[in-house]
Short mmCIF file of C-alpha atoms and ligand atoms in Angstrom, two decimals:
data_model
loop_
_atom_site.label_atom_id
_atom_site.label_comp_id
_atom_site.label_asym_id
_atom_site.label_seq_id
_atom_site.Cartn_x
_atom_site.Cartn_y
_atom_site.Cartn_z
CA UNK D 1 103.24 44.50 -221.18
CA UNK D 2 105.77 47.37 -220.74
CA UNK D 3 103.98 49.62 -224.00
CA UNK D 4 101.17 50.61 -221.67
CA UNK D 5 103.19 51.88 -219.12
CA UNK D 6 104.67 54.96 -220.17
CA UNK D 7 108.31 56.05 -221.23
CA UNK D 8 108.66 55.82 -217.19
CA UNK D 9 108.70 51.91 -216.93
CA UNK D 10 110.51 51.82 -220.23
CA UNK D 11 113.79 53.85 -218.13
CA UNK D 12 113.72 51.40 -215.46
CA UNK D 13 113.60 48.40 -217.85
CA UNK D 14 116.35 49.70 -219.49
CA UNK D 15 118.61 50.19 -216.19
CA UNK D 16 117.66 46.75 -215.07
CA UNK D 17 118.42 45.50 -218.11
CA UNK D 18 122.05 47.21 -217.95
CA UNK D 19 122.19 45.74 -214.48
CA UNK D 20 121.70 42.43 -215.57
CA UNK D 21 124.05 42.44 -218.58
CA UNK D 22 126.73 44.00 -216.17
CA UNK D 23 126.20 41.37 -213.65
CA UNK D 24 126.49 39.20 -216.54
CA UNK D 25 129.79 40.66 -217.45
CA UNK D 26 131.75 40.76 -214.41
CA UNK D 27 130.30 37.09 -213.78
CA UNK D 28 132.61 36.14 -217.04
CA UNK D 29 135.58 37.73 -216.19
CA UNK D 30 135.70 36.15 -213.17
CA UNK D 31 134.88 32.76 -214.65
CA UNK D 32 137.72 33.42 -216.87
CA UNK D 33 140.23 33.97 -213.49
CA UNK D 34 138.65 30.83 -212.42
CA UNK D 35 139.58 28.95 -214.94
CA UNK D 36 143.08 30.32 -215.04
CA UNK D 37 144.05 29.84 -211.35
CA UNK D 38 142.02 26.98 -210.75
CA UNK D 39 138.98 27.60 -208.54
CA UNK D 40 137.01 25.13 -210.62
CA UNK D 41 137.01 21.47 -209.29
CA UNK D 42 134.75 18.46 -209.96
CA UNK D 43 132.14 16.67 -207.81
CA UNK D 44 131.42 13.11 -208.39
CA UNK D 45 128.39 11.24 -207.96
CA UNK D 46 128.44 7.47 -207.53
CA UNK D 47 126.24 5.38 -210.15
CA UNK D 48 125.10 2.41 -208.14
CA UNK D 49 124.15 -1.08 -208.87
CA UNK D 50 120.21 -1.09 -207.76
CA UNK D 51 120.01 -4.35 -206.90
CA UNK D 52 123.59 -4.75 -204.56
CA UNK D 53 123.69 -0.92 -203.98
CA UNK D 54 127.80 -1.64 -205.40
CA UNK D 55 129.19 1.49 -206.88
CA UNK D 56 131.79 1.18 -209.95
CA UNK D 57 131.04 4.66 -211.17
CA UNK D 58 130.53 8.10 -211.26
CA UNK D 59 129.39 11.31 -212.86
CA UNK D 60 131.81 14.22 -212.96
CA UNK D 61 129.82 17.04 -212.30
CA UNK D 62 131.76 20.90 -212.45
CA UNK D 63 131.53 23.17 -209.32
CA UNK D 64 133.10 27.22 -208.93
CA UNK D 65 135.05 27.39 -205.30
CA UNK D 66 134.20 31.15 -206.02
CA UNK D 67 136.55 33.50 -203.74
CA UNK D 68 133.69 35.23 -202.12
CA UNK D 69 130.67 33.44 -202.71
CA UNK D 70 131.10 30.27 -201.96
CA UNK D 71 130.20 26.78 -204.24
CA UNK D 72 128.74 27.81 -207.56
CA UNK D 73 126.40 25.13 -208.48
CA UNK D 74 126.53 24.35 -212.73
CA UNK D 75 123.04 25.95 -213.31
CA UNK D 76 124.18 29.03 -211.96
CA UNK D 77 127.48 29.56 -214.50
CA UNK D 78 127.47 27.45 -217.62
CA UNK D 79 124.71 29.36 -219.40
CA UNK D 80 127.50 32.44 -219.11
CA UNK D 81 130.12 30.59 -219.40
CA UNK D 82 128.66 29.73 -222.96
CA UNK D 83 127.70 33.24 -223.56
CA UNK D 84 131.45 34.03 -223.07
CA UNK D 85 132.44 31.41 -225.49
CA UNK D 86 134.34 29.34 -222.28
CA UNK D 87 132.07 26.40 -222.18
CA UNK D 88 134.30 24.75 -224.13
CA UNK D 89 137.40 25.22 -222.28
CA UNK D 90 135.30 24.27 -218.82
CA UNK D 91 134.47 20.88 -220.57
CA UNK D 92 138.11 20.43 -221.72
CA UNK D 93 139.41 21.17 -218.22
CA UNK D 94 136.56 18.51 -216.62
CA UNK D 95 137.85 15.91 -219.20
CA UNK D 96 141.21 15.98 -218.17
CA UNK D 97 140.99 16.16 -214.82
CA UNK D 98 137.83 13.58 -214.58
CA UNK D 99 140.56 11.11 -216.41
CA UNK D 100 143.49 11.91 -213.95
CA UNK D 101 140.82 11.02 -211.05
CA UNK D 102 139.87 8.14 -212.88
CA UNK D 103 143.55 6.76 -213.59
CA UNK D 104 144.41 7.61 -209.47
CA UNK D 105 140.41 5.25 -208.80
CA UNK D 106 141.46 2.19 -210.97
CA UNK D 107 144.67 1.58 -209.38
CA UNK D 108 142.05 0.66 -206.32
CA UNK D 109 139.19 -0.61 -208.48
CA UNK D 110 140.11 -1.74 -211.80
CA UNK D 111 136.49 -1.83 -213.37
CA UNK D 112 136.08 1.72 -212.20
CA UNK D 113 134.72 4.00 -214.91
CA UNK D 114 133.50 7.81 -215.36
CA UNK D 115 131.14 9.52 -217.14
CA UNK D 116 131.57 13.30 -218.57
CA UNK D 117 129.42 16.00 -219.61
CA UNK D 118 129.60 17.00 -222.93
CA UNK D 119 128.08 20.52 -223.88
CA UNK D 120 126.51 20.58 -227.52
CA UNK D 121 129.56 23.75 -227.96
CA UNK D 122 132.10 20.72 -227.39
CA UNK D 123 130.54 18.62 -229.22
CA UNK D 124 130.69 20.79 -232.84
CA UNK D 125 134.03 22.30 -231.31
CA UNK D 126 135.65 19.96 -233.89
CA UNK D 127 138.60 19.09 -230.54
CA UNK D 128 136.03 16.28 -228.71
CA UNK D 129 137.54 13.18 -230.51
CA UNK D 130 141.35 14.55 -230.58
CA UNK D 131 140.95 15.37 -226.27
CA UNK D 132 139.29 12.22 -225.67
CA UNK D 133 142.18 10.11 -227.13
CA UNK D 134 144.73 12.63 -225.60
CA UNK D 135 143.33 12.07 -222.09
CA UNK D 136 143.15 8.20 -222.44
CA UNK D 137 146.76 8.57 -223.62
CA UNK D 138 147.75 10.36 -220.83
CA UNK D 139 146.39 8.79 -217.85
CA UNK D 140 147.05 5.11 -219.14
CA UNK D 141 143.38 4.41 -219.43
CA UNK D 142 141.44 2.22 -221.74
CA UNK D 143 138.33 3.66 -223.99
CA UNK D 144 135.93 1.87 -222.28
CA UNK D 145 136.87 2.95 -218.90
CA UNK D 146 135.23 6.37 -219.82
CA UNK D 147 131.76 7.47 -220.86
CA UNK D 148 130.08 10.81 -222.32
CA UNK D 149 127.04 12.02 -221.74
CA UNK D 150 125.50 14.53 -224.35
CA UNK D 151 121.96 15.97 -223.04
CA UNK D 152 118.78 15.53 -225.31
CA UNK D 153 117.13 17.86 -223.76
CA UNK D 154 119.75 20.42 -225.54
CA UNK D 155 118.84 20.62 -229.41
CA UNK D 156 121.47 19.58 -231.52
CA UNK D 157 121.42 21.56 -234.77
CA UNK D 158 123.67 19.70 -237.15
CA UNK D 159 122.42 15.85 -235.78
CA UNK D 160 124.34 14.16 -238.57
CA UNK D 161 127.73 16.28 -237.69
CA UNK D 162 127.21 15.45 -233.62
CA UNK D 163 126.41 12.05 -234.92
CA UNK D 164 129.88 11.80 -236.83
CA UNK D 165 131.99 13.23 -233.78
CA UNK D 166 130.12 10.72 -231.05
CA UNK D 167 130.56 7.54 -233.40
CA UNK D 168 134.21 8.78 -233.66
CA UNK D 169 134.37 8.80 -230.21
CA UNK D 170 133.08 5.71 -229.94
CA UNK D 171 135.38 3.95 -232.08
CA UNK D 172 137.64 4.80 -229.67
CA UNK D 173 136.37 2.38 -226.81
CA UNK D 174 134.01 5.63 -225.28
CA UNK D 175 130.60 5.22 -224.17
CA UNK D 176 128.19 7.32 -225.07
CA UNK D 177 125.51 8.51 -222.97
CA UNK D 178 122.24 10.16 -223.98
CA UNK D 179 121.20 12.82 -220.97
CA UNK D 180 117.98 13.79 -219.50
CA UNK D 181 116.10 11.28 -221.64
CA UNK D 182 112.59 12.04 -221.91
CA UNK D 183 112.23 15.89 -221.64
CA UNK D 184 114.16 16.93 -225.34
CA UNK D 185 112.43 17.89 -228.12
CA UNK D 186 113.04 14.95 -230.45
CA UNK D 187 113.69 11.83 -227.91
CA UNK D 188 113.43 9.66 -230.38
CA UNK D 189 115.31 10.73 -233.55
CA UNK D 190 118.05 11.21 -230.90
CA UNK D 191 117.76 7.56 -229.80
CA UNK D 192 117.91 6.40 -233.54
CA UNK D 193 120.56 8.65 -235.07
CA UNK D 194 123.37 8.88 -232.11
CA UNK D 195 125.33 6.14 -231.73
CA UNK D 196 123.80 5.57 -228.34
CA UNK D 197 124.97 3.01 -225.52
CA UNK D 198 123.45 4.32 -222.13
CA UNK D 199 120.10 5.72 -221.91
CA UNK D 200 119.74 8.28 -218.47
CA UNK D 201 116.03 8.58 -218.15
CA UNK D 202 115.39 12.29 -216.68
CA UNK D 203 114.62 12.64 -212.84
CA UNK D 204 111.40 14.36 -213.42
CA UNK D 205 110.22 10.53 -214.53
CA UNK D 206 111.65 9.39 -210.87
CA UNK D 207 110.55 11.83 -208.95
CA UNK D 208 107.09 11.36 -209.73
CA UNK D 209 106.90 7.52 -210.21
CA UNK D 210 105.33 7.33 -206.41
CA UNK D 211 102.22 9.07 -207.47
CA UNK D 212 101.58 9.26 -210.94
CA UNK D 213 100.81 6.33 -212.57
CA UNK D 214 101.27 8.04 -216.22
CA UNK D 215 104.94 8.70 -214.89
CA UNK D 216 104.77 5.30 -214.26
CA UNK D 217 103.26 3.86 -217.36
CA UNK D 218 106.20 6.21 -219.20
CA UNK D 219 109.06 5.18 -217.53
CA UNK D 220 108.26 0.98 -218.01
CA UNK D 221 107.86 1.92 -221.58
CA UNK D 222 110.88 3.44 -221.94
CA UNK D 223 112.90 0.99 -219.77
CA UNK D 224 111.28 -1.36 -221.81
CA UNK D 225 112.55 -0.05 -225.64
CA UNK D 226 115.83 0.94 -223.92
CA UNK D 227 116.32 -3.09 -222.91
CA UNK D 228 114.73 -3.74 -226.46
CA UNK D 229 117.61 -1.76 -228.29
CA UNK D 230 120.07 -3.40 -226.69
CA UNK D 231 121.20 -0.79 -224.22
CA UNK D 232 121.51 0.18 -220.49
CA UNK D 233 119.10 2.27 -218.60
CA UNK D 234 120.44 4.40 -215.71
CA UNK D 235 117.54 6.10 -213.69
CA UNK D 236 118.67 9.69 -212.28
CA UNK D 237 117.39 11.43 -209.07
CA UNK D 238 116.70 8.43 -206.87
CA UNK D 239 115.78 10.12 -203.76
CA UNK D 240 113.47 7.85 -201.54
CA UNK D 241 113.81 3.88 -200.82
CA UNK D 242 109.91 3.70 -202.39
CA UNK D 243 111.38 4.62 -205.79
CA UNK D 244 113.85 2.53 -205.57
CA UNK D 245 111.53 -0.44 -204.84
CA UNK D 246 109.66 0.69 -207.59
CA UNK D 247 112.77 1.03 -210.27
CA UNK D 248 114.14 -2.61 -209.10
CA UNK D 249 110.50 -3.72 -209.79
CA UNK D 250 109.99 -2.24 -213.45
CA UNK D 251 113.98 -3.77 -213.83
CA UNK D 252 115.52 -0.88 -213.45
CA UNK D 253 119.73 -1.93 -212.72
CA UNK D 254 121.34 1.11 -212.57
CA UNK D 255 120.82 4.71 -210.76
CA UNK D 256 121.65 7.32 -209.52
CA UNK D 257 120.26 9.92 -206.43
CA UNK D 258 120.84 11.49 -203.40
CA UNK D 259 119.58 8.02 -201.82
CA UNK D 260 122.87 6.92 -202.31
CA UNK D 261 124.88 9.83 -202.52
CA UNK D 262 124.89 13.54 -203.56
CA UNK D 263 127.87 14.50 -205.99
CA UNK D 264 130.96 14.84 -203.53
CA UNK D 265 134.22 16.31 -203.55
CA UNK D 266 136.74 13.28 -204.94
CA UNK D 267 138.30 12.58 -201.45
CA UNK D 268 134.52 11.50 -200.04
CA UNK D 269 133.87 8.91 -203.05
CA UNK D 270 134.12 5.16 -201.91
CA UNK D 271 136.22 2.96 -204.04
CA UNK D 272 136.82 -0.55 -203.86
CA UNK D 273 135.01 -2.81 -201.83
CA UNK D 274 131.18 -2.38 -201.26
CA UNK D 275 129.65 -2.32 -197.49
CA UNK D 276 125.95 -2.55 -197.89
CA UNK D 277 124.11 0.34 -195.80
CA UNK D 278 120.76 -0.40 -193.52
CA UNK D 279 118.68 1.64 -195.63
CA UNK D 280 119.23 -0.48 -198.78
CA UNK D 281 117.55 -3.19 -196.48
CA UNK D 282 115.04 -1.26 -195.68
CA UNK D 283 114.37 -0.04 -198.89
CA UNK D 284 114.07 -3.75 -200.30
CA UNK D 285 111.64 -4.29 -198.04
CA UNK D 286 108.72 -1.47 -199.66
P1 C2E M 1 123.04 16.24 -215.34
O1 C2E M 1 124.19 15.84 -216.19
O2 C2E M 1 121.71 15.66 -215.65
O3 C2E M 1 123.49 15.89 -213.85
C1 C2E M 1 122.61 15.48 -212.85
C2 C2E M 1 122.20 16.62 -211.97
O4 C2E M 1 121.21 16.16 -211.06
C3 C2E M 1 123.35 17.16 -211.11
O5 C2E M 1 123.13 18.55 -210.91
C4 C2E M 1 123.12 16.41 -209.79
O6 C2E M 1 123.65 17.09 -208.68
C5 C2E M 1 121.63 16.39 -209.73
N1 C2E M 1 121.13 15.28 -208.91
C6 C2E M 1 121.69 14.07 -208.72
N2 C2E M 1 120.94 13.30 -207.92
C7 C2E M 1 119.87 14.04 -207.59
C8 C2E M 1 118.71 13.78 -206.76
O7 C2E M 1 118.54 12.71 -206.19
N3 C2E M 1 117.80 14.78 -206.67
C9 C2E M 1 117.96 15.98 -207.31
N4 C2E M 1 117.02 16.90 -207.15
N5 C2E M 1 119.04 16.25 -208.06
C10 C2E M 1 119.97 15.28 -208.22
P2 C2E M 1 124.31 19.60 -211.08
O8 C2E M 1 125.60 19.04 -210.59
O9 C2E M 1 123.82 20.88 -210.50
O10 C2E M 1 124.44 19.73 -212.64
C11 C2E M 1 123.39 20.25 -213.40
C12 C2E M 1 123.64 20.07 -214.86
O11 C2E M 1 124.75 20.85 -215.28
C13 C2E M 1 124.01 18.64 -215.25
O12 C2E M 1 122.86 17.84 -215.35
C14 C2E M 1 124.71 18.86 -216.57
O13 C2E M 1 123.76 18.97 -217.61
C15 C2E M 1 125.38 20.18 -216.35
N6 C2E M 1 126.80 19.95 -216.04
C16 C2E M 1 127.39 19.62 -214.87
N7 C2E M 1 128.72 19.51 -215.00
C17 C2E M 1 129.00 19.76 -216.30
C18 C2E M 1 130.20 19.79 -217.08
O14 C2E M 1 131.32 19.54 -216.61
N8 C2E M 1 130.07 20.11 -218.39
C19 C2E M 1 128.85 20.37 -218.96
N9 C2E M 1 128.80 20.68 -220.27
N10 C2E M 1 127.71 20.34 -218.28
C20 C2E M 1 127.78 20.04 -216.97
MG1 MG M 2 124.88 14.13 -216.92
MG1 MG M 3 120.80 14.22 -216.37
MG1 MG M 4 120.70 18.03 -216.66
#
């Protein structure tokens, strides 16, 4: 659009350009002090039971305590922090200190497990399989108390190399979790060439189950050859009781949403023993 505007427009597309790329800049140096003096911290997000509404899990999800400007949600600073070439050392730090939560969890609730981001920068970082043993090693936990989640919706370039590092990760006990299921490019070479064990089917599929029957139709297929493969189904971005009718319905087990709980700071996560909540009545009843 800008060549019919004149050398005009093409000044002040240049300066915001600059603008941006300097906002960029200072954005990574100060991730870089955050990383150093510790103004990153993990949220957690409860992955319930549909059908009891019992929670024996969670997400780790990164935040920024940013000095000035408050939370910093994900969205907002991994795509720099990859520019920057510190995604990897954000996933690292999330790792280990998802694991020390998770160690501190199961001395309450022994079946109590967590499930990690992986970026796809991690992932061919050649380091995933040699942290994730580290961090079992050094909280005292066992493989299968910890799951990773690696998004489809990211392409993978080498699929045989990330397929190499997850089934080595695997072999040590590790779940592995495919992410955003349903929105990638290639959902289904994914599903046959990682070494899949949990299958999270995107929100976008939830959210829209109320009114759109196609959404609908979708997600019972793909509950369907998730179940046929042998493997569990976790439903993301459960928000109102009349999805959740609808997900126990299709035989749905597993979710997550802000129905049950947003991602919290570690402190505000219930462990142990389950109290059942009036709106999980209610919601049974729709
Ligand atoms: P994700 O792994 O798919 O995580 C789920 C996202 O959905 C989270 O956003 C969560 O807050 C949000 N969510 C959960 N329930 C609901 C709901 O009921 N409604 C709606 N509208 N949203 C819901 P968040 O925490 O902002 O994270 C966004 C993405 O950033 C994550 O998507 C994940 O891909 C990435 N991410 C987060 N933490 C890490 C990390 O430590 N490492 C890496 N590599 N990526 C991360
Ligand atoms: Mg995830
Ligand atoms: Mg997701
Ligand atoms: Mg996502």
């Amino acid at each position: 659009e800008a060549k019919n505007n004149g050398k005009g427009t093409y000044k002040v597309y240049d300066r915001e350009l600059a603008a941006l790329a300097e906002q960029r800049r200072r954005l990574q140096a100060e991730l870089a002090v955050a990383l150093a003096e510790g103004q990153l911290f993990v949220a957690y997000q409860p992955v319930v039971d549909l059908a009891s509404g019992a929670s024996h899990a969670a997400e780790a999800l990164v935040r920024w305590r940013h000095p000035t400007r408050g939370p910093i949600q994900p969205d907002d600073f991994l795509p720099a922090a990859e520019d920057a070439g510190l995604l990897v050392e954000i996933d690292r730090w999330v790792l280990d200190a998802a694991a020390a939560q998770l160690a501190e969890w199961r001395q309450i609730d022994p079946a109590y497990t967590i499930a990690v981001n992986l970026s796809v920068a991690y992932l061919v970082s050649g380091r995933v399989v040699e942290d994730v043993r580290t961090a079992l090693r050094e909280h005292g936990l066992p493989g299968n108390s910890l799951t990773v989640e690696v998004t489809e919706s990211s392409l993978i370039a080498d699929l045989d190399a990330a397929a190499t590092t997850l089934r080595e990760v695997k072999a040590l006990g590790v779940r592995i979790s495919l992410d955003d299921f349903g929105v990638g490019y290639s959902s289904l070479t994914y599903l046959r060439k990682l070494p899949v064990d949990v299958v999270k089917i995107d929100r976008s599929f939830v959210r829209e189950l109320a009114w759109d029957n196609k959404a609908k139709v979708l997600f019972k297929a793909v509950l369907d050859l998730v179940h046929a493969l042998g493997l569990t189904c976790v439903a993301e971005g459960i928000e109102e009781p009349r999805q959740l009718g609808q997900l126990l319905a299709m035989g749905c087990a597993r979710g997550q949403g802000y129905l049950f709980s947003p991602p919290v700071t570690a402190d505000l996560v219930q462990i142990g023993p389950h109290r059942p909540r009036a709106r999980m009545t209610a919601a049974s009843n729709t």
